Coordinates of C-alpha atoms and ligand atoms in Angstrom, one line a residue:
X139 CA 1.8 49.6 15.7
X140 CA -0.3 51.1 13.1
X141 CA -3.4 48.8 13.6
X142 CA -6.1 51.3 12.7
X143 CA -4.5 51.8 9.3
X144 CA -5.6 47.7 9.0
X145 CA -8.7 47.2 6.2
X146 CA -10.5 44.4 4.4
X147 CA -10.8 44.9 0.4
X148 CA -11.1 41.0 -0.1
X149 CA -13.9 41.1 1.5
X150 CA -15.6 44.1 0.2
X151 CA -15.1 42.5 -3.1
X152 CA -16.2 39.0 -2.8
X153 CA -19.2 37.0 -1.4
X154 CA -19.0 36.0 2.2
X155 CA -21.0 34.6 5.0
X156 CA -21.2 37.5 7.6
X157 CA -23.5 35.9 9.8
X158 CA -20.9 35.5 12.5
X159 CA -21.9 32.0 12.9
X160 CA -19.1 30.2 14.7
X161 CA -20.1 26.7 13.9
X162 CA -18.0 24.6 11.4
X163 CA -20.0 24.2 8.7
X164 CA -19.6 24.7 4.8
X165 CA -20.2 27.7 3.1
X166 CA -21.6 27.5 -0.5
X167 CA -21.1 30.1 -3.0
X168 CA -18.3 32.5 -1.0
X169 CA -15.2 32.9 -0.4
X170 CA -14.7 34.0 3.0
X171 CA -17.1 33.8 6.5
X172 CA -16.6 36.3 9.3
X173 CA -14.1 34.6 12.0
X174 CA -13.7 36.0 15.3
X175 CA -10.4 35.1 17.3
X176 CA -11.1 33.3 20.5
X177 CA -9.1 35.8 23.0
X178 CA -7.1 34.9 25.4
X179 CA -6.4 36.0 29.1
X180 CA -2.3 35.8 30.0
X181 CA -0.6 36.3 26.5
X182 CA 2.9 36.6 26.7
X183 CA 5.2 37.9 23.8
X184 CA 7.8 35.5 22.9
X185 CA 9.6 37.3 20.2
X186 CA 8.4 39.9 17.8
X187 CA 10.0 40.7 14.1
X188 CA 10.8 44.5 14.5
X189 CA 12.4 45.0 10.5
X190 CA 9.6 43.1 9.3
X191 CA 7.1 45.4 11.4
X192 CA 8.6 48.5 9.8
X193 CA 9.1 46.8 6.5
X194 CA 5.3 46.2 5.9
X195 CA 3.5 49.7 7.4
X196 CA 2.5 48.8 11.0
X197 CA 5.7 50.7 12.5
X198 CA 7.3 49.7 16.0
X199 CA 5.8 47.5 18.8
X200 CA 4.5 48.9 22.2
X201 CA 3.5 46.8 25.4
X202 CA -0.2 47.4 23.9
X203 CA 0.0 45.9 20.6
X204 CA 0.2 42.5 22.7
X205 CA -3.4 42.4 23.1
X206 CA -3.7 42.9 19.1
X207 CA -0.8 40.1 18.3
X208 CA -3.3 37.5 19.9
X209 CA -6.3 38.7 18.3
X210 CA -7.3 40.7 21.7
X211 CA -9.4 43.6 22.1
X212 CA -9.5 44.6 18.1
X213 CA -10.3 48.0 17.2
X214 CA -13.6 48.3 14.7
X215 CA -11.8 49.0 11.9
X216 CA -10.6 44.7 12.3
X217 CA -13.0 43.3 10.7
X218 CA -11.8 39.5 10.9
X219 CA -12.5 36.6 8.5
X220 CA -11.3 33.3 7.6
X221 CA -11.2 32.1 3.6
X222 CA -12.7 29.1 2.0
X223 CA -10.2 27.2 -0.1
X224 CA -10.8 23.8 -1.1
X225 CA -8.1 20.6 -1.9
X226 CA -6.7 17.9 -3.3
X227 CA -4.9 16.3 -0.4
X228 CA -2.5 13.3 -0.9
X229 CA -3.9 12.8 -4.4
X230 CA -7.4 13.1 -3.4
X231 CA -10.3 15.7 -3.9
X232 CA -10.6 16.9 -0.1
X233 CA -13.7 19.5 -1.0
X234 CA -14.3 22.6 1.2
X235 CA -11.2 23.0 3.7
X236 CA -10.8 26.6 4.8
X237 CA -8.6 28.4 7.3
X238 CA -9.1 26.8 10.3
X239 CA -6.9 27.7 12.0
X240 CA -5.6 31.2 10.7
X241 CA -7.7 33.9 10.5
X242 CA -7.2 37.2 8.5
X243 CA -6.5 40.8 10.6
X244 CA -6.7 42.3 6.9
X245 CA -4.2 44.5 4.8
X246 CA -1.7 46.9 5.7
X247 CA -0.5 49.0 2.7
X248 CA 3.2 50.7 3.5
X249 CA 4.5 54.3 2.3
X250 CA 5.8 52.4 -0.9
X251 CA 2.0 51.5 -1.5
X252 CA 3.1 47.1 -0.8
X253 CA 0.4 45.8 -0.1
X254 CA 0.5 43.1 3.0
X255 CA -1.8 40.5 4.3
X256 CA -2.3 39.9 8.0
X257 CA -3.0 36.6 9.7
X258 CA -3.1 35.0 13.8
X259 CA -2.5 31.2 13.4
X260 CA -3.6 29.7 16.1
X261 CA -5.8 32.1 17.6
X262 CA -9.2 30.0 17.3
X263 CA -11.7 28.1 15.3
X264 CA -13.5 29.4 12.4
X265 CA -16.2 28.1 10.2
X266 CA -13.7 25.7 8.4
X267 CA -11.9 24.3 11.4
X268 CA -13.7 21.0 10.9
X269 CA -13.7 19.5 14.4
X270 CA -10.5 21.0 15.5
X271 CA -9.9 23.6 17.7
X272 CA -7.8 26.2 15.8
X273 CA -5.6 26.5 17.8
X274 CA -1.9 25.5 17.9
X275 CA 0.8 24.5 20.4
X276 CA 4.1 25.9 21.4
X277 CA 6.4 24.0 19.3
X278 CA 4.2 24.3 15.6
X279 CA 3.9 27.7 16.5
X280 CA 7.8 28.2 16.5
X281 CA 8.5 25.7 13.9
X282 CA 6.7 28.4 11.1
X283 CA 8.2 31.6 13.0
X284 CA 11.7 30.9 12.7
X285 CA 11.5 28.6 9.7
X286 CA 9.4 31.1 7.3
X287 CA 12.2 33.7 8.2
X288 CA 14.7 31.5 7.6
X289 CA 13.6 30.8 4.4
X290 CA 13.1 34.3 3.5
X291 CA 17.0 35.3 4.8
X292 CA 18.0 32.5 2.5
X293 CA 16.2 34.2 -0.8
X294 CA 13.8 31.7 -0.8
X295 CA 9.8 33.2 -2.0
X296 CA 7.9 33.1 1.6
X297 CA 5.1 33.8 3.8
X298 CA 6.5 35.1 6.9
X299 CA 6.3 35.9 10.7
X300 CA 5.6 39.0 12.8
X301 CA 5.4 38.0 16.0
X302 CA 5.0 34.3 18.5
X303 CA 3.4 34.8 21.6
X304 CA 2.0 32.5 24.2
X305 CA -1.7 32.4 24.3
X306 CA -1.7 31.9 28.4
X307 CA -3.7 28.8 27.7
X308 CA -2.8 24.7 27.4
X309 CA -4.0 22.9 24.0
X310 CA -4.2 19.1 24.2
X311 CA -2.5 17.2 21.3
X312 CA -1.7 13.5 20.4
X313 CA 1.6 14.4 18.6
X314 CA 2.2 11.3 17.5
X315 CA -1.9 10.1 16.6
X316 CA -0.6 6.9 19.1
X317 CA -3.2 7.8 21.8
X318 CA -1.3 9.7 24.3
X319 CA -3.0 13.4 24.8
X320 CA -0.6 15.7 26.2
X321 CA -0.9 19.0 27.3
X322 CA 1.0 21.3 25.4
X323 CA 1.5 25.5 25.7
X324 CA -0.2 27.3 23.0
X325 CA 0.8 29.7 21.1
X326 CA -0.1 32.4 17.9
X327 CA 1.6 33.4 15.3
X328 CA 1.0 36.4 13.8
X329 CA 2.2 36.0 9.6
X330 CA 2.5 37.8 6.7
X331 CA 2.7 37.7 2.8
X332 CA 1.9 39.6 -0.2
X333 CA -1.5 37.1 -0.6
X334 CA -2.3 34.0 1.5
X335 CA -4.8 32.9 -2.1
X336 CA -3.9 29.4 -2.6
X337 CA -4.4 26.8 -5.2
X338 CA -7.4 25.6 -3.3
X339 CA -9.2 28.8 -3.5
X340 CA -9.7 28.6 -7.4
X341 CA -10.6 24.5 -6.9
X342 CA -13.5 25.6 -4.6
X343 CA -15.1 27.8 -6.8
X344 CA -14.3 26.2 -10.0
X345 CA -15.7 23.1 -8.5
X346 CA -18.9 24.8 -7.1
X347 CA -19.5 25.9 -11.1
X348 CA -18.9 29.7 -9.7
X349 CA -17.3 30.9 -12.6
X350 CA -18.4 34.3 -12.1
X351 CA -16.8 34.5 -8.5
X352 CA -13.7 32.6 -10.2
X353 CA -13.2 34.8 -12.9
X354 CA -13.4 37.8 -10.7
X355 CA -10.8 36.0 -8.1
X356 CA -8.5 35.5 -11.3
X357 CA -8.7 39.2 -12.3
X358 CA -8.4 40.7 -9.2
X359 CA -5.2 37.9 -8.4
X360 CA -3.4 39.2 -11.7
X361 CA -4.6 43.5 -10.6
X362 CA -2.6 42.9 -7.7
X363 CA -0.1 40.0 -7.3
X364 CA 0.6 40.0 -11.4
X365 CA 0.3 43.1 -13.0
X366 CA 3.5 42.2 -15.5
X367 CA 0.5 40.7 -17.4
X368 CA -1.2 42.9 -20.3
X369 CA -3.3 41.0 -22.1
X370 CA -7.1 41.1 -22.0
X371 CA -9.5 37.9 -22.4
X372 CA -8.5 34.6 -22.7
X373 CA -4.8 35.5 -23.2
X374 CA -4.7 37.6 -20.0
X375 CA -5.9 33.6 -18.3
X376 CA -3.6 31.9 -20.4
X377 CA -0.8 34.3 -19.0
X378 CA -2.1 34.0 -15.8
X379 CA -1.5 30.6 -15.7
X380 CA 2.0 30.5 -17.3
X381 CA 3.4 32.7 -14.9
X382 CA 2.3 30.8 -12.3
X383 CA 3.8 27.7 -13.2
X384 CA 6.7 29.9 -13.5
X385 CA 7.2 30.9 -10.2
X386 CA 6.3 27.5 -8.9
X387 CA 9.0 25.6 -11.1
X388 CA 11.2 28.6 -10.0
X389 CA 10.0 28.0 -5.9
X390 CA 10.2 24.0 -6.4
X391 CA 14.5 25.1 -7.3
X392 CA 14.8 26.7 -4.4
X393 CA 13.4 24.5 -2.3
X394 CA 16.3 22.3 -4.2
X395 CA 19.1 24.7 -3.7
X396 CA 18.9 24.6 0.0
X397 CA 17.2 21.5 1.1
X398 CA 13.6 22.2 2.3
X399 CA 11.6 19.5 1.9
X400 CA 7.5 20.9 2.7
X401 CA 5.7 17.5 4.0
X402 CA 2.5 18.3 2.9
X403 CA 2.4 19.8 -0.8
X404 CA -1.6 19.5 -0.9
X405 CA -2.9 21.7 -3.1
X406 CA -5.0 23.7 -0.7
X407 CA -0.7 24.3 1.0
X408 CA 0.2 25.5 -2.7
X409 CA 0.6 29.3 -2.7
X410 CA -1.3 30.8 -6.4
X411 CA 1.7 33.6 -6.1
X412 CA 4.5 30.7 -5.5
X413 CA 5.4 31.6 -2.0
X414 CA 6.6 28.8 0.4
X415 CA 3.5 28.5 2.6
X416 CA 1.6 26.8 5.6
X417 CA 4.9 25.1 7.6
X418 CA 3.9 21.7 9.1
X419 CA 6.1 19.1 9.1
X420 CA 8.5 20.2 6.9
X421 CA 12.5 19.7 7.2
X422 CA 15.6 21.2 5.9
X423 CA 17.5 17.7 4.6
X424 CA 20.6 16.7 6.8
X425 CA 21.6 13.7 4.9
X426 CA 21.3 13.5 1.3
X427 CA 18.4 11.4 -0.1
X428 CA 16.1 12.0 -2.8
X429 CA 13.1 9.4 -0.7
X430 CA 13.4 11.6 2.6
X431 CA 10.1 12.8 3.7
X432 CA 9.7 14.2 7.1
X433 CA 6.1 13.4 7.7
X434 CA 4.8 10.6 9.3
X435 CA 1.2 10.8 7.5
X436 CA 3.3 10.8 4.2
X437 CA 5.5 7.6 5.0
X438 CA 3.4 4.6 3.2
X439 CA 3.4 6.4 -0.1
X440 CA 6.8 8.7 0.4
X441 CA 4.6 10.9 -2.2
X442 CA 5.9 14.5 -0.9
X443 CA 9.6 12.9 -0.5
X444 CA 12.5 15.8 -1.4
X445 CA 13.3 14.3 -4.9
X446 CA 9.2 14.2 -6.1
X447 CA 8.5 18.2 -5.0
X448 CA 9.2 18.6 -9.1
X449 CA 6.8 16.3 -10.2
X450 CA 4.1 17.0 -7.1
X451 CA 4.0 20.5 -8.2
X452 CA 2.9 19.7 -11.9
X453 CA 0.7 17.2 -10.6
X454 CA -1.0 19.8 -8.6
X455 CA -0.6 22.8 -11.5
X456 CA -2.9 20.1 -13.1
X457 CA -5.4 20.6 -10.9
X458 CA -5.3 24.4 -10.8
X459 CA -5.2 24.1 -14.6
X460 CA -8.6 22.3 -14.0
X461 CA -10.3 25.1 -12.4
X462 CA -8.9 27.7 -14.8
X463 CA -10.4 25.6 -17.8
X464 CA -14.2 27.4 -17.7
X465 CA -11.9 30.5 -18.2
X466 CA -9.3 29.1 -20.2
X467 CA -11.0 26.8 -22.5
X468 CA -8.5 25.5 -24.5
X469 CA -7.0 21.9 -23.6
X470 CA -4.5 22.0 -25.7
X471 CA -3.0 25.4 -24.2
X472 CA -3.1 24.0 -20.5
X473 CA -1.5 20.6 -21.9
X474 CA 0.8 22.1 -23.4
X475 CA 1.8 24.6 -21.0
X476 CA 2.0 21.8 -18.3
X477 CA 4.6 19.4 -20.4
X478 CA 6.7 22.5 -20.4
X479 CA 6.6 22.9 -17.1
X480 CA 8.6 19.7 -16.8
X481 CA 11.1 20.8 -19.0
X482 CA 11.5 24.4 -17.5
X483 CA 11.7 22.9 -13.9
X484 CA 14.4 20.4 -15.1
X485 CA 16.5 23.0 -17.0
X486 CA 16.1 25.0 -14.2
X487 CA 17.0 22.8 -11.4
X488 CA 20.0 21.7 -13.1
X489 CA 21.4 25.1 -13.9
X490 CA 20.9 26.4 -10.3
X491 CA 23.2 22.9 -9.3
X492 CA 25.3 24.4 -11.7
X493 CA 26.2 27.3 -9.1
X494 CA 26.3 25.3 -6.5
X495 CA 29.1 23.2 -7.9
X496 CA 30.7 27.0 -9.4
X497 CA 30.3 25.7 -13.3
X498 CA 30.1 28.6 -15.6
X499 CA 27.0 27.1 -17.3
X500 CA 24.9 23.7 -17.8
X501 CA 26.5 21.3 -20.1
X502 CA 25.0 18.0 -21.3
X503 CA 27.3 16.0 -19.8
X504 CA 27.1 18.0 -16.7
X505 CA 23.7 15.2 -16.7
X506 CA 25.6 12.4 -16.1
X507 CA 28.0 14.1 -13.3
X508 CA 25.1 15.0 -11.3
X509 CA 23.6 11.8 -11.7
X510 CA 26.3 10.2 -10.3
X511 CA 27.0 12.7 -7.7
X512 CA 23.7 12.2 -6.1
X513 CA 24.1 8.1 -6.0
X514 CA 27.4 9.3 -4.2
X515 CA 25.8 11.4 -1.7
X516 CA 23.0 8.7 -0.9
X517 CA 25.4 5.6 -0.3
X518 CA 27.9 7.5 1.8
X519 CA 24.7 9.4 3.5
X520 CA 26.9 12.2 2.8
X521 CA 25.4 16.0 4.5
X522 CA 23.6 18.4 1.9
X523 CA 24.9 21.5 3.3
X524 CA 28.1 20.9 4.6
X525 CA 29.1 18.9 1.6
X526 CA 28.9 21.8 -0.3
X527 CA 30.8 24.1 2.6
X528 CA 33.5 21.4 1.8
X529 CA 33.6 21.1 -1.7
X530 CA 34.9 24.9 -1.4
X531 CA 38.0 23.9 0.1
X532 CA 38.5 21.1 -2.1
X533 CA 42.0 21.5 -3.6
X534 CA 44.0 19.0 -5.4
X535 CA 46.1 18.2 -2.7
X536 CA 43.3 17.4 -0.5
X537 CA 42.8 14.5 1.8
X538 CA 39.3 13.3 0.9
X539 CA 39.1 11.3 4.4
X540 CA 39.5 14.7 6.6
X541 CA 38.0 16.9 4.3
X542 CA 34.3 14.5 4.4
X543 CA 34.6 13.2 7.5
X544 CA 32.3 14.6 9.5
X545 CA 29.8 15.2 6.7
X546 CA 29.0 11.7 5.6
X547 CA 26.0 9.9 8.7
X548 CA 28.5 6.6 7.8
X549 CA 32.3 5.7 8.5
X550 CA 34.1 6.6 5.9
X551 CA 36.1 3.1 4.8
X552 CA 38.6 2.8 2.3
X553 CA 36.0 1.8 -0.5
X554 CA 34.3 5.0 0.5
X555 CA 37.2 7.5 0.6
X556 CA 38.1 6.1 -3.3
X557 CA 34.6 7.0 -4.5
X558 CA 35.2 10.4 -3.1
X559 CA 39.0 10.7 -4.6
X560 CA 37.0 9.5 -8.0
X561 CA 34.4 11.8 -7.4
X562 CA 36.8 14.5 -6.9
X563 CA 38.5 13.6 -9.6
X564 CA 35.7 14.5 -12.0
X565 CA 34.9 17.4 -10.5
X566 CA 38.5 19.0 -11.1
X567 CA 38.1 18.1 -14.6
X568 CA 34.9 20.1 -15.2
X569 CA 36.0 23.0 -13.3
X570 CA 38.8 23.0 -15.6
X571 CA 37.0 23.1 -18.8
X572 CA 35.3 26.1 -16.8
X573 CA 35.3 29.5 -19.3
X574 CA 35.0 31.7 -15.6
X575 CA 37.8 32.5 -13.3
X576 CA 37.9 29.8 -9.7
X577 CA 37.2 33.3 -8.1
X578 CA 33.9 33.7 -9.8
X579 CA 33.0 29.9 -9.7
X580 CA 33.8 29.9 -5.7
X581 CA 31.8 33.3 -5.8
X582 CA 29.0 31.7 -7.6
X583 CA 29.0 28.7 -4.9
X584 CA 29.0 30.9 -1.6
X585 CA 25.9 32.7 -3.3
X586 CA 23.8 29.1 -3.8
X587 CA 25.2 27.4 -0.6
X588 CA 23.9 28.2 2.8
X589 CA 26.7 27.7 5.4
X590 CA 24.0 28.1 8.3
X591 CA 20.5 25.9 8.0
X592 CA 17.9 25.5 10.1
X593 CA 17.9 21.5 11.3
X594 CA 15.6 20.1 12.7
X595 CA 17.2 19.2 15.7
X596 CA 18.0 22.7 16.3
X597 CA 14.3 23.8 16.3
X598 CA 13.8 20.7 18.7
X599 CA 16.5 21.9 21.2
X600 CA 15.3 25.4 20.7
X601 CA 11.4 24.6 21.4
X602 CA 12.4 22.8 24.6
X603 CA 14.8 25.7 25.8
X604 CA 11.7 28.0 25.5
X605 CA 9.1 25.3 27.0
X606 CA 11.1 26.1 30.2
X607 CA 11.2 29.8 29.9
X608 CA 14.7 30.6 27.8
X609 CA 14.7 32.2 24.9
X610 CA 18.5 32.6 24.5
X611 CA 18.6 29.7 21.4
X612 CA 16.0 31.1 19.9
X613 CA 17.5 34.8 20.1
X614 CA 20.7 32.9 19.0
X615 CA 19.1 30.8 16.3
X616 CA 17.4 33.8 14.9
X617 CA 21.0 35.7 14.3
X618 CA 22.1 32.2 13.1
X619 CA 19.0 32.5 10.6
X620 CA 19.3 35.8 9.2
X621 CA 22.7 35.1 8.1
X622 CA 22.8 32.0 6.6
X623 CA 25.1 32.5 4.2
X624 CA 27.9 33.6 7.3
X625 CA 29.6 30.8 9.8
X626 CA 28.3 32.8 12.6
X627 CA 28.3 30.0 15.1
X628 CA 30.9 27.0 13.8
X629 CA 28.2 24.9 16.7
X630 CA 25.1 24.9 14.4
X631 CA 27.4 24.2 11.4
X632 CA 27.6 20.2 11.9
X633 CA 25.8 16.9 11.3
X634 CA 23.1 16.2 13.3
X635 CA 24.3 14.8 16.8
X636 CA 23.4 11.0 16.3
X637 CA 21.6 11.4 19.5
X638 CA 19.1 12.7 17.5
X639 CA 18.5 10.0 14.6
X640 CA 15.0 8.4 15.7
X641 CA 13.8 11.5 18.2
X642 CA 10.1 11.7 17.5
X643 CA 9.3 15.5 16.2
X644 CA 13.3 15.5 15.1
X645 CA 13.7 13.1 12.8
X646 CA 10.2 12.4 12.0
X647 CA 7.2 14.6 12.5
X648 CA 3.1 14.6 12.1
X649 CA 0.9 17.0 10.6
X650 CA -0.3 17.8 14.6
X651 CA 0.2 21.4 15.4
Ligands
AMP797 P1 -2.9 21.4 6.7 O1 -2.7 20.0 6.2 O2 -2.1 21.7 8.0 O3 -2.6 22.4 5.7 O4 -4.4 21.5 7.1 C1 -5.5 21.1 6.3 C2 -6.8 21.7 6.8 O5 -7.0 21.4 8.2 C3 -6.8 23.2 6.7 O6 -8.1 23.6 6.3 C4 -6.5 23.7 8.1 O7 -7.0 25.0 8.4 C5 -7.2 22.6 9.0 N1 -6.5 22.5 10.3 C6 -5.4 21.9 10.6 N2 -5.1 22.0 11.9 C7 -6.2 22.6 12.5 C8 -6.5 23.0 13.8 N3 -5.7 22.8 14.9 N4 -7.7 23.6 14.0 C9 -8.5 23.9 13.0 N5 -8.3 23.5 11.7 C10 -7.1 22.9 11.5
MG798 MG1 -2.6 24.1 5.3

C-alpha cells in the first residue's frame, strides 16, 4: 500500500493542540489534538477491501501493511490526530465530544486527484475519549465494515471500510449497560470517506464564538467537498447551507428507499457532506413500522424511530443553521431555507416511493395510496423488502395468500388476505392510469428495491461464525452485499427466522461498541 504518499492538510491549516498530551481533556480554541494509536502486539487481518484499496490511491495490500491497518509502526510522514466536534445529543447541547475513538491516518489523493480521508476506529484513546477506552470490540467492529459497504453497493451516500482486523487484545464491555462485563475480541476498522467533518464540528466552534476558525472551516468545506458553489460572501454561506440540506433531505430518502434506520442521529453523527456516517446501533427494517428504533438508549422517547429520520434531520439542520448564523446573518434566509426543507424532503420521499411501486410520476392522490399502504404494512407486520420483491410478481390472477405469505411477521387470516386483495386492487388501478410501459415501471422498481439486505440477524450469525474463527458468512455475506440488487443466495432472501425476535444485539441493540 502506498502509505508514504499519506499527508495531513487539515491540520496544517487549522489550530490544534500538538502537545501529544494523551489525557482526555477539552481542547479550547482548535479543531484537532495530536492522537497516537495505542499499538497492538498479535493483529490479525480479518478481511481487507481490495477495489476500495485501488479505488482511493493506496494500491494493493502486502503481509506488511498489517502493522499500518492497526495503527502499527507508522512511517513519519503519519502524522496522526483526532478532531474536536461538539453535539446535540438526543435533543440536548452535549459540548466538546471529539473522536474518541477514531483517529485520522490523513489523506490519500488518487491519479484522478479524489481526495480521501483515512481513519482506525478502534485503535485507542485520544484527547476526546472521555473516560472510555477507544477501543472497540469484535462485533461493532464488523457491524460498520460490512454495513457501510452495504450501504454504498446499494447507492446509498457513505463512509466506508478498508480493512477489519483483530487487535490481538480483549476489551471489556457491558453490552447491554445491565452490569454484566464480558470480555469481548477487539477489533479496528480502518474507514474511509471524502470528509469525516460533521455537524458537530461547526457547533463547537460556533459555540466557542471562533468565528474566524468557523468561517475558515466553511470555506475550506465548500474548496473541497462543494466547489458547484460560486458565489462569494454571504451568498457563497447561504449556498453553503442550502446544498447541504440538500444532500441530507436527499440521504434521509435513501435511508427510506431501503430501510436503514441510523439509531443515533446526534448531531455530532450527522455527516456536513450528507454521507451516512458513524454505524452504532443502526438496523436495516425487517418488518414494516414507522416507530421501530433499534436502540435501546433511544426506546423511552422512540426519537430516532425509522418514520422521524425526516423530521430529526431538520431539527438538527436547525442547529447547524445556528452556528452558520455569525456567517450567515440573516434569520429570515435560514428560516426560510429550513421550512423548505420539509417540503423538499416530503416531495422527495414520496417520488422515490413512486419507483418503488413503478408509477410513472407522483400524483396527488398517489398521498392517500401510500397512506393507506403503510397502515397496511404495519397491521399485517408485513416485510419491507420482500414486500416489494413480491409486489413484482403481483399479477391479476394472483393468489394474495401465497404470494405474502412469508412476508407478513403474522398469520395471514381471511380478514388479512381481503385487505391485501383490496390493496391490490388499488394498486392495479394506478398502474393502469400509468403513461410508461409495465416494462419500464418493473424496470423502475428493480432499480429502487434491494432483493438482498443486510438484517440484522445476518450480521449476528455472521459475528458469531467469526468469534470462532470462520470467515466463510462473512466472505458469503460480503458477495451477498455487493450485489444487492441480485437473488444471489434465495437463503438471506427471507423474514427473519422467529428464533430471532427478542435476541439481544438482533432485535435490539445499545450504543456499546
Ligand atoms: P457515538 O454516540 O457512538 O457517536 O459517540 C459519542 C461520543 O462518544 C463520540 O465523541 C465518540 O467518539 C465517543 N465514544 C464512543 N465510544 C467510545 C469508546 N469506546 N472510546 C472512546 N470514545 C468513545
Ligand atoms: Mg459518533
Amino acid at each position: 500500500m502506498n502509505i508514504e504518499q499519506i499527508k495531513q492538510p487539515f491540520t496544517d491549516i487549522f489550530p490544534g493542540d500538538l502537545s501529544d498530551n494523551p489525557m482526555q481533556r477539552n481542547t479550547p480554541k482548535v479543531l484537532f489534538a495530536s492522537a497516537k494509536p495505542a499499538g497492538f502486539d498479535g493483529p490479525k487481518l480479518i478481511a481487507f477491501n481490495q477495489t476500495l484499496s485501488e479505488e482511493i490511491g493506496l494500491g494493493p495490500y502486502e503481509e506488511k501493511d498489517l502493522d499500518f491497518l492497526v495503527g502499527n509502526n507508522l512511517p513519519d510522514n503519519v502524522k496522526t490526530y483526532a478532531t474536536a466536534y461538539a453535539g446535540h445529543q438526543f435533543g440536548n447541547w452535549a459540548g466538546q465530544l471529539g473522536d474518541g475513538r477514531a483517529i485520522l491516518a490523513g489523506e490519500i489523493i488518487n491519479k484522478h486527484g479524489k481526495k480521501t480521508e483515512i481513519q482506525w476506529k478502534g485503535a485507542g484513546a485520544t484527547p476526546y475519549s472521555r473516560h472510555a477506552d477507544g477501543r472497540a470490540v469484535l462485533r461493532s467492529s464488523v457491524r460498520e465494515y460490512l454495513m457501510s459497504e452495504a450501504m454504498f453497493h446499494l447507492g446509498v451516500p457513505t463512509t466506508r471500510a478498508l480493512s477489519l482486523a483483530f487487535t490481538g487484545e480483549d476489551v471489556v464491555r457491558d453490552i447491554m449497560y445491565s452490569g454484566n462485563p464480558q470480555l469481548e475480541k477487539g477489533a479496528v476498522v480502518v474507514r474511509t470517506a471524502e470528509s469525516f467533518l460533521r455537524f458537530g464540528h461547526f457547533e463547537l466552534m460556533s459555540a466557542q464564538r471562533e468565528y474566524d476558525t468557523l468561517q475558515d472551516l466553511v470555506d475550506f468545506t465548500i474548496d473541497n467537498y462543494y466547489r458547484e458553489i460560486k458565489a462569494d460572501g454571504i451568498q457563497k454561506y447561504k449556498e453553503f447551507f442550502e446544498n447541504i440540506c440538500t444532500r441530507t433531505a436527499d440521504l434521509m430518502t435513501e435511508w427510506f428507499r431501503v430501510g436503514f434506520v441510523h439509531g443515533v442521529m446526534n448531531t455530532d453523527n450527522m455527516s456536513v457532506l450528507g454521507l451516512t456516517i458513524d454505524y452504532g446501533p443502526y438496523s436495516m427494517m425487517d418488518e414494516y413500522d414507522l416507530n421501530f428504533t433499534p436502540n435501546t438508549t433511544d426506546l423511552p422517547g422512540r426519537r430516532y424511530a425509522f418514520g422521524k429520520q425526516g423530521q430529526i434531520s431538520q431539527w438538527n439542520l436547525w442547529q447547524l443553521a445556528n452556528s452558520l448564523h455569525p456567517l450567515i446573518k440573516d434569520e429570515k434566509f435560514l428560516e426560510d431555507t429550513l421550512n423548505h426543507y420539509g417540503t423538499y424532503f416530503w416531495k422527495a420521499h414520496d417520488e422515490m416511493l413512486c419507483k418503488k411501486f413503478g408509477f410513472d410520476e407522483l400524483r396527488e392522490s398517489d398521498e392517500e395510496f401510500f397512506t393507506n399502504w403503510q397502515g397496511l404494512m404495519q397491521e399485517l407486520q408485513l416485510d419491507y423488502t420482500l414486500f416489494f420483491n413480491q409486489l413484482e410478481k403481483l399479477n391479476p390472477e394472483s393468489d394474495m395468500k401465497s404470494l405474502f405469505e412469508n412476508v407478513s411477521y403474522v398469520i395471514l387470516s381471511d380478514q388479512r388476505v381481503r385487505k391485501l386483495e383490496d390493496f391490490a386492487k388499488k394498486y392495479e388501478e394506478r398502474l393502469l392510469s400509468n403513461t410508461i410501459s409495465r416494462e419500464t415501471s418493473l424496470l423502475l422498481m428493480k432499480q429502487s428495491n434491494p432483493k438482498f439486505t443486510l438484517r440484522n440477524y445476518l450480521l449476528y450469525e455472521c459475528i458469531e461464525e467469526i468469534n470462532i474463527g470462520n470467515t466463510e458468512m462473512l466472505e458469503k455475506l460480503t458477495r451477498a452485499l455487493e450485489n444487492p440488487y441480485e437473488e444471489l443466495y434465495p437463503e438471506y432472501s427471507v423474514k427473519r427466522p422467529a428464533a430471532y425476535d427478542d435476541t439481544a444485539g438482533c432485535s435490539t441493540l445499545s450504543c456499546s461498541s
